[in-house]
Short mmCIF file of C-alpha atoms and ligand atoms in Angstrom, two decimals:
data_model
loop_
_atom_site.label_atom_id
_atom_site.label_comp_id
_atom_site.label_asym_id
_atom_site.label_seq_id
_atom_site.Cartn_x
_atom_site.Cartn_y
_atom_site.Cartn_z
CA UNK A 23 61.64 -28.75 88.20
CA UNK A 24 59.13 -31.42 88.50
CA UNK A 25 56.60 -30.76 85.36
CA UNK A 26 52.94 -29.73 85.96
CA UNK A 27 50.48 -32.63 85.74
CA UNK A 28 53.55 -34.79 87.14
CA UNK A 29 53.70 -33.23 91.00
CA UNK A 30 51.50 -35.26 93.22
CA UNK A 31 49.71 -33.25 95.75
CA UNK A 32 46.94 -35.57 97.10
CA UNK A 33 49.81 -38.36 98.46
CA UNK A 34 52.92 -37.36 100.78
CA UNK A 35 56.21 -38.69 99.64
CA UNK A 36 58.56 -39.19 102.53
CA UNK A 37 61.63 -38.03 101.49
CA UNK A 38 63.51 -39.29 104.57
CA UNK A 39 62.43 -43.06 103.23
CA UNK A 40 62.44 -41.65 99.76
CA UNK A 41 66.45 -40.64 99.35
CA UNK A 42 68.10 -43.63 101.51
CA UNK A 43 67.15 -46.86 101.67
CA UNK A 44 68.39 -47.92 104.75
CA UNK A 45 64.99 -47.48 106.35
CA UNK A 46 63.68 -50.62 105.19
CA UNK A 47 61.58 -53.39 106.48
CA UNK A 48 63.15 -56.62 104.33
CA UNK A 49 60.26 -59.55 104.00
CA UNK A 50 62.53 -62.78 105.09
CA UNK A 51 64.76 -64.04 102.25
CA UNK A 52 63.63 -67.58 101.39
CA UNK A 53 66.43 -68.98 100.57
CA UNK A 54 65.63 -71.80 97.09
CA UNK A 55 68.86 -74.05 97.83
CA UNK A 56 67.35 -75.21 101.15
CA UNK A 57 64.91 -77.22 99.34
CA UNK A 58 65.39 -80.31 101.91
CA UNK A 59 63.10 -77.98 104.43
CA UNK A 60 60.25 -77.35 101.89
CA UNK A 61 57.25 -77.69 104.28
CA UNK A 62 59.24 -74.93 106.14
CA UNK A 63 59.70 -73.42 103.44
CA UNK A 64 56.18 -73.34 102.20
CA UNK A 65 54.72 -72.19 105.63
CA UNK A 66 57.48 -69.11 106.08
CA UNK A 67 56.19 -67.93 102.56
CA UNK A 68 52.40 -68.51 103.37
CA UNK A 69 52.75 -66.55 106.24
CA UNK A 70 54.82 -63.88 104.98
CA UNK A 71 52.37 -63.42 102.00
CA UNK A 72 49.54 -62.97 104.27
CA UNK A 73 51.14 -60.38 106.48
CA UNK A 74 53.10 -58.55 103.78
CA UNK A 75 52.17 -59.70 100.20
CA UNK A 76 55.71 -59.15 99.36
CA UNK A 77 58.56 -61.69 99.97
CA UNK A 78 62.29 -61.62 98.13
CA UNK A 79 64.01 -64.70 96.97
CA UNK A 80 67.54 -65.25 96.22
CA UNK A 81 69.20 -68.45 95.00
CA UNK A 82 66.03 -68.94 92.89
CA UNK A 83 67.68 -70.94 89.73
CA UNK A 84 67.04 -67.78 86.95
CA UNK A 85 70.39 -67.62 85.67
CA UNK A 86 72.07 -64.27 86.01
CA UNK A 87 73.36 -64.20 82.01
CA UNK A 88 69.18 -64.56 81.65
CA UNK A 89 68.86 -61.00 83.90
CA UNK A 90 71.71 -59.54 82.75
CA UNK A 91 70.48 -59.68 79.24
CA UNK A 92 67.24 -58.07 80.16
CA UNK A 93 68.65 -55.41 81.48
CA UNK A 94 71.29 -54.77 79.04
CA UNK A 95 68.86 -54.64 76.26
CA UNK A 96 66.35 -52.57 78.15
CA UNK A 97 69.24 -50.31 79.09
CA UNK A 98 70.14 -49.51 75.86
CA UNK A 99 66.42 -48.96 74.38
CA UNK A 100 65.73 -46.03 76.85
CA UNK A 101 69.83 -45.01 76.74
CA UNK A 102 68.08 -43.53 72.88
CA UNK A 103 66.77 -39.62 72.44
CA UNK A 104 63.49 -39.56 73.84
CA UNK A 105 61.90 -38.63 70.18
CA UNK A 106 63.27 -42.03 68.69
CA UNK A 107 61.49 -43.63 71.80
CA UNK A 108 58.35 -41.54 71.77
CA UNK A 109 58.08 -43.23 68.03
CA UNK A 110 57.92 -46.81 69.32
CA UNK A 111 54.96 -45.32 71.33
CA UNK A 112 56.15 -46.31 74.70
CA UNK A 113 54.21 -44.46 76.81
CA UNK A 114 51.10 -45.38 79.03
CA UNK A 115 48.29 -43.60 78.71
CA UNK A 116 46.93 -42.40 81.78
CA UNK A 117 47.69 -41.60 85.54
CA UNK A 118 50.81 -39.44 87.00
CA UNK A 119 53.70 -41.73 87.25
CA UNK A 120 56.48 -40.36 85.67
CA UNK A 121 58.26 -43.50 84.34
CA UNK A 122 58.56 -44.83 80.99
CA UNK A 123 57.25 -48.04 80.47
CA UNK A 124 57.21 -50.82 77.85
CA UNK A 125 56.20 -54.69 78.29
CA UNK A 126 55.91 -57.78 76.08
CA UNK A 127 53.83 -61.06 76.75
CA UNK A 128 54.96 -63.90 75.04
CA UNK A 129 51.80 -65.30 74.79
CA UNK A 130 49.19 -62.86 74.67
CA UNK A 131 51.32 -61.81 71.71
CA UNK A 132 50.22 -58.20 73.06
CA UNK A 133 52.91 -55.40 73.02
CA UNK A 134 53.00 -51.88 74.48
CA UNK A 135 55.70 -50.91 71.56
CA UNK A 136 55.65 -51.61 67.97
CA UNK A 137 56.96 -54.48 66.19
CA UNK A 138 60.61 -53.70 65.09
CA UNK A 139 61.48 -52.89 68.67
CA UNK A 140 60.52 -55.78 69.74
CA UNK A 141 62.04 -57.94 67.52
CA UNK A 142 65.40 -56.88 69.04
CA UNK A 143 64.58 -57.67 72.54
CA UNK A 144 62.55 -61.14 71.60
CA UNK A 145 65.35 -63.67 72.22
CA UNK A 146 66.36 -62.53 76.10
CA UNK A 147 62.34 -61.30 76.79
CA UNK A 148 61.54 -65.30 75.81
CA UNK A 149 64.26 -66.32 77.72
CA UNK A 150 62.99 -64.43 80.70
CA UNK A 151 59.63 -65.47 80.40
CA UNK A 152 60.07 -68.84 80.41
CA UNK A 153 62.43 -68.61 83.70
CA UNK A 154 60.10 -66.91 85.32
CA UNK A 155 57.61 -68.78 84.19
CA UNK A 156 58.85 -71.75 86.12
CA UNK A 157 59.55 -69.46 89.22
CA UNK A 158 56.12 -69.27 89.26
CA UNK A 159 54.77 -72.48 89.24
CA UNK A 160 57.89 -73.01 92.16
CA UNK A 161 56.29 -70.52 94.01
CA UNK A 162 52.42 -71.16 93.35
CA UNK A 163 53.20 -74.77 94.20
CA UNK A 164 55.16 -73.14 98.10
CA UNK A 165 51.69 -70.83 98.59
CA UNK A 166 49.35 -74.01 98.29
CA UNK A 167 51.49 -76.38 100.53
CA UNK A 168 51.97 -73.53 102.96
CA UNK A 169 47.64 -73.01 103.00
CA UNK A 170 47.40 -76.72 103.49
CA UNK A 171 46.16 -77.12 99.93
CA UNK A 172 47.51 -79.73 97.59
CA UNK A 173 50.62 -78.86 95.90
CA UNK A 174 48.91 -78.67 92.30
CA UNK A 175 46.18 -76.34 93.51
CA UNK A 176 47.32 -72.95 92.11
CA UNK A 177 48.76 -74.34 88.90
CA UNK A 178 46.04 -76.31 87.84
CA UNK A 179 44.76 -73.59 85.90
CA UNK A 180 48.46 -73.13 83.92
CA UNK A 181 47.95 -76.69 82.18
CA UNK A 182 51.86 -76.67 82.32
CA UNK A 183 51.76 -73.51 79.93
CA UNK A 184 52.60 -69.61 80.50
CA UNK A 185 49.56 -68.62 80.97
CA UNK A 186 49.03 -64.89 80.47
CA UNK A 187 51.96 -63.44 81.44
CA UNK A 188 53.64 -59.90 80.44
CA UNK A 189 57.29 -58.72 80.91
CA UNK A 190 57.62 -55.12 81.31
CA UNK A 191 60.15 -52.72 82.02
CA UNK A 192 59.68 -49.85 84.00
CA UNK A 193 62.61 -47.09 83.53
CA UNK A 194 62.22 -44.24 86.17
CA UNK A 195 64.73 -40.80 85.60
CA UNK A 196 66.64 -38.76 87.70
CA UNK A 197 63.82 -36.19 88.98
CA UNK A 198 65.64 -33.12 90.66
CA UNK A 199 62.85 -32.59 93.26
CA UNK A 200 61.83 -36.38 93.85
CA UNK A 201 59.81 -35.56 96.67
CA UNK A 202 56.96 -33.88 94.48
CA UNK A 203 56.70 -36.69 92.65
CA UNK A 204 56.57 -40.28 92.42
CA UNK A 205 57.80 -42.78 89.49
CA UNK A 206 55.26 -45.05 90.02
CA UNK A 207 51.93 -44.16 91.85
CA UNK A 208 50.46 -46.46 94.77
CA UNK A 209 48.47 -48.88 93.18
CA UNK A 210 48.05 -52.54 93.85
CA UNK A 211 48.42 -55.34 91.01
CA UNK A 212 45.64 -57.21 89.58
CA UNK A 213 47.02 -60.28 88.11
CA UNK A 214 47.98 -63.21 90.42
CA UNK A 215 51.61 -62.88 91.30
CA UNK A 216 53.99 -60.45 90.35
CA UNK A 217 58.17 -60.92 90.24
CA UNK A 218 60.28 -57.88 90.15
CA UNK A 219 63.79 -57.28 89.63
CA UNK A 220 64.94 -54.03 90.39
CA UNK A 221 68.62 -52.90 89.31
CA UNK A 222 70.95 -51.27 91.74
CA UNK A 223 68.95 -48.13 92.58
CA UNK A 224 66.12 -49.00 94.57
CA UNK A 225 63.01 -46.90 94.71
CA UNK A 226 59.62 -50.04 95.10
CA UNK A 227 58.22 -49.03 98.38
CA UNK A 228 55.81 -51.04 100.18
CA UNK A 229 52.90 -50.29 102.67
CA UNK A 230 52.23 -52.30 105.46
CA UNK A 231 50.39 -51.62 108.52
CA UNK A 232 48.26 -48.28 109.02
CA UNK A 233 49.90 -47.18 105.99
CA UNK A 234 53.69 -46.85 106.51
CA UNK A 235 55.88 -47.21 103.45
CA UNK A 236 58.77 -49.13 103.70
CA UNK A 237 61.66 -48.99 101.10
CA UNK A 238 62.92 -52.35 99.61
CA UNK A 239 66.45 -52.11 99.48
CA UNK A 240 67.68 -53.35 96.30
CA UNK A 241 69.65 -56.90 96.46
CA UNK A 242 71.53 -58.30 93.63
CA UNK A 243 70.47 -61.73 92.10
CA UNK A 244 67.00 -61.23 93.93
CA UNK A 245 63.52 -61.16 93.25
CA UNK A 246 60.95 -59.59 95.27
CA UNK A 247 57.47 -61.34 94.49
CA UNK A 248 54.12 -59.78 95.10
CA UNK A 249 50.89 -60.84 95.64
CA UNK A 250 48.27 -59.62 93.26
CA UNK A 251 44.44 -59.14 93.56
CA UNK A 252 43.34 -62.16 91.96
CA UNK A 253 45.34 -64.03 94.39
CA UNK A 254 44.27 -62.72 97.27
CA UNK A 255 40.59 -63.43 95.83
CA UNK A 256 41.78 -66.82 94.57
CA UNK A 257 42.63 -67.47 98.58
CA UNK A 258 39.55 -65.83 100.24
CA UNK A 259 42.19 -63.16 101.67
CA UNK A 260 44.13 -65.39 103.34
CA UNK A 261 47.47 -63.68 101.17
CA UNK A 262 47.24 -59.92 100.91
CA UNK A 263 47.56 -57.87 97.73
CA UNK A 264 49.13 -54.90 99.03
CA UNK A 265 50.04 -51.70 97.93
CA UNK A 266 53.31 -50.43 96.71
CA UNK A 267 54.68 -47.05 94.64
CA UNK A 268 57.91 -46.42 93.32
CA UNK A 269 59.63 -43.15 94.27
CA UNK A 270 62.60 -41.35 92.07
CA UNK A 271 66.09 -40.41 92.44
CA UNK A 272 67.64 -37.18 92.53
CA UNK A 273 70.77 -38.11 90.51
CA UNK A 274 70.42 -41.97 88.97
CA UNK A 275 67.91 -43.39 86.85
CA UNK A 276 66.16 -46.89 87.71
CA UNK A 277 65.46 -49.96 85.88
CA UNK A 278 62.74 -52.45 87.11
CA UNK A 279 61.70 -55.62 85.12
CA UNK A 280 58.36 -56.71 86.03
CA UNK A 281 57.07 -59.87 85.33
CA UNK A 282 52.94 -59.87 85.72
CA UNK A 283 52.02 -63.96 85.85
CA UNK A 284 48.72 -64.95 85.47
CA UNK A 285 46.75 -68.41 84.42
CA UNK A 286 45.50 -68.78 81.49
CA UNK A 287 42.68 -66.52 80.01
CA UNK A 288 40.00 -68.90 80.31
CA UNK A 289 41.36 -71.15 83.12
CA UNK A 290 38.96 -70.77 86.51
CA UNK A 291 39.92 -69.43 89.88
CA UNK A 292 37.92 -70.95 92.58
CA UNK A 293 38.50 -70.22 96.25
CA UNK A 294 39.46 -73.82 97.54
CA UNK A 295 36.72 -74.78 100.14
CA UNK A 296 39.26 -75.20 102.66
CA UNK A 297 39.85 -71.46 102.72
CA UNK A 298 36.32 -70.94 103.91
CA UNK A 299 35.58 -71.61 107.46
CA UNK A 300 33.39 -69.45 110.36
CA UNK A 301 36.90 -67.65 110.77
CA UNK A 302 37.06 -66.68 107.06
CA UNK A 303 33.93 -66.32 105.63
CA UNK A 304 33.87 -66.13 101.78
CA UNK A 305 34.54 -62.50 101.16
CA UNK A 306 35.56 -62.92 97.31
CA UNK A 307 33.86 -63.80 94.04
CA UNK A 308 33.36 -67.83 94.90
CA UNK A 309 35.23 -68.53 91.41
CA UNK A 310 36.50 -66.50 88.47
CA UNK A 311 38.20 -66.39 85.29
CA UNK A 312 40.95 -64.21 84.38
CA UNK A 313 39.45 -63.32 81.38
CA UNK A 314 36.40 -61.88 83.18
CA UNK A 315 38.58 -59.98 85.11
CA UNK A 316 40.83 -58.82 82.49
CA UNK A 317 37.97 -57.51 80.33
CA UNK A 318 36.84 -55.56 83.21
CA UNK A 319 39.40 -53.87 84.17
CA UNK A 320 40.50 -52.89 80.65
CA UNK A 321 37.41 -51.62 79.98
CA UNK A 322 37.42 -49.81 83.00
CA UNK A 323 40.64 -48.41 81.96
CA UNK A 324 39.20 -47.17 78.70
CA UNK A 325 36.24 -45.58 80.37
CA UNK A 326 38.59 -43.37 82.44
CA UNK A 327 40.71 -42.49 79.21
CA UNK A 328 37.27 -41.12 77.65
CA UNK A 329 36.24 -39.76 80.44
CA UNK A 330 40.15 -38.24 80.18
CA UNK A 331 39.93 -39.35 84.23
CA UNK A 332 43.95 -39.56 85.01
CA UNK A 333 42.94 -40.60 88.64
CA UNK A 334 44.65 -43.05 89.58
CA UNK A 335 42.90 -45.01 92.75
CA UNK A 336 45.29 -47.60 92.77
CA UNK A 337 43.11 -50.11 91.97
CA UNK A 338 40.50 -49.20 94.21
CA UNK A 339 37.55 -49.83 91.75
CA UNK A 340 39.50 -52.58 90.20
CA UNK A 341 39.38 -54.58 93.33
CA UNK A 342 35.98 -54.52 93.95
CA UNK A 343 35.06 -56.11 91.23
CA UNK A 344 36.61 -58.96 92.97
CA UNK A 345 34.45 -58.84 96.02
CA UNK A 346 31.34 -60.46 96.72
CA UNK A 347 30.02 -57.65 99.05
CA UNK A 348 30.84 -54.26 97.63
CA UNK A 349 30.10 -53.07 101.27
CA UNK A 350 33.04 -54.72 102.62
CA UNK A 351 35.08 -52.82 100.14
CA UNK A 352 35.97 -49.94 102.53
CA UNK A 353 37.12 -52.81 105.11
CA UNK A 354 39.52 -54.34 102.48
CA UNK A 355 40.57 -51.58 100.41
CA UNK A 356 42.09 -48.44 102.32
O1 AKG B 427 59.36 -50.26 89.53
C1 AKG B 427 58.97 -50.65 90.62
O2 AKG B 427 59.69 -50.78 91.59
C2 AKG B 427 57.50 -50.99 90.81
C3 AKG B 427 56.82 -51.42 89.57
C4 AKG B 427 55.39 -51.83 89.78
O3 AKG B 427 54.91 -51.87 90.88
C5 AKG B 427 54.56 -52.16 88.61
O4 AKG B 427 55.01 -52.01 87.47
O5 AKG B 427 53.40 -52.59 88.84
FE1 FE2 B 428 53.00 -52.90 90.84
#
């Protein structure tokens, strides 16, 4: 049985796409070893970001041992009875998604669970963090070359820190009817770039096009990275921050790590004038700080808590905070 409050009725879950994965669409692999071809390199992913907003990466330099400790310690947090977890108070607030969910940022110092659990997990989370920290200035670095920008353009704003970033793990059960119900809702991400590491199971769908999901079959030693909202401000629209859902398994349960990367709080996002021409007017707030964004959407968050509003629009009203013209929201935003 799929528990009432948890079946989704107002979004179809494929369950064709949803029980096999072989009916994927794969972003192209960039492969991180082939360095010597970095212009190449940098255009494939610039492209790929603005047709997609999702790209996977292998041979990307974060040591297995550093993923393999994640998940082990993640594995065995949610292995314990649900009332020992339900006392770290793991649990989102809000929306349908039936996953269990707990995150960490290093820097923000802001948890989702208390203390003593953490404490536990702190040596492989920081260890995480920092490797994926540096994936992301690789990466950031890639997006600006492949736009034409210089190199330094998207990192400026990390002053060779962590900037706001937040590990989280996302732990999805079997579900016996999975196509009632989804792990993960559609939604869209509102930092700047998002890396996720799913384990063997897969279950992140994507959609692309006139909204077609496609499942991401599951790859070991791979990332998939994903465009967030700010970014696709930050670059005028040029990259797309697309929308993705997670669906559940009949028999298996699912880990996902999710690493949320964003500058830091203060730091300010301006859309480089180069990204502005007749071609692509300037669609986005002209310039931005994270922390402006940040406090708006959390207190939009808390609004919808009072208002007990579990609707989740997958970021709908989110985004268009972002947008200079709330008109052209309907354009950008389906
Ligand atoms: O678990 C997944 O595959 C998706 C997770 C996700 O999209 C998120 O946490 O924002
Ligand atoms: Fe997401």
């Amino acid at each position: 049985m799929v528990a009432f409050g948890y079946a989704i009725f107002n979004e179809k879950v494929c369950s064709k796409v949803n029980s096999q994965y072989q009916l994927l669409f794969f972003p192209s692999a960039i492969d991180f070893v082939s360095f010597t071809r970095r212009d190449k390199i940098a255009k494939d992913l610039a492209k790929i970001f603005s047709e997609w907003g999702f790209v996977q990466v292998v041979n990307h330099g974060v040591k297995t041992e550093v993923i393999d400790a994640m998940q082990t310690q993640a594995k065995k947090f949610f292995d314990l009875p649900l009332e020992q977890k339900e006392k770290a108070k793991l649990t989102r607030p809000g929306g349908s998604s039936t996953n269990e969910g707990f995150g960490y940022g290093v820097d923000s110092g802001f948890f989702y669970v208390g203390r003593p659990w953490i404490d536990r997990f702190q040596k492989s989370m920081e260890d995480y963090n920092k490797s994926l920290d540096k994936l992301t200035i690789q990466i950031l670095e890639l997006c600006a070359e492949g736009l034409g920008l210089k190199s330094s353009t998207f990192t400026e704003p990390y002053l060779g820190t962590a900037g706001d970033c937040i590990a989280r793990f996302n732990y999805y059960p079997p579900c016996p009817l999975p196509s009632l119900t989804l792990g993960l809702g559609a939604h869209t991400d509102p930092n700047l770039l998002t890396i996720l590491h799913q384990c063997s199971v897969g279950g992140l769908q994507i959609c692309h096009g006139h909204g077609s999901w496609f499942s991401v079959k599951p790859s070991p030693n791979s990332f998939i990275i994903n465009v967030g909202d700010s970014f696709e401000a930050w670059t005028n629209g040029r990259f797309k921050s697309v929308k993705h859902r997670a669906v559940v398994n009949e028999t298996q349960s699912r880990l996902s790590i999710v690493y949320f990367s964003n500058p830091l709080p203060h730091s300010i996002m301006s859309v480089p004038h180069k990204l502005i021409d007749c071609e692509h007017p300037l669609e986005f707030r002209p310039a931005f700080t994270w922390l402006d964004y940040k406090t708006h959407l959390l207190e939009t968050h808390k609004k919808n808590n009072n208002n007990n509003n579990n609707n989740n629009d997958g970021g709908r009203t989110s985004k268009l905070w972002l947008l200079r013209r709330k008109s052209i929201l309907n354009q950008k935003v389906k």
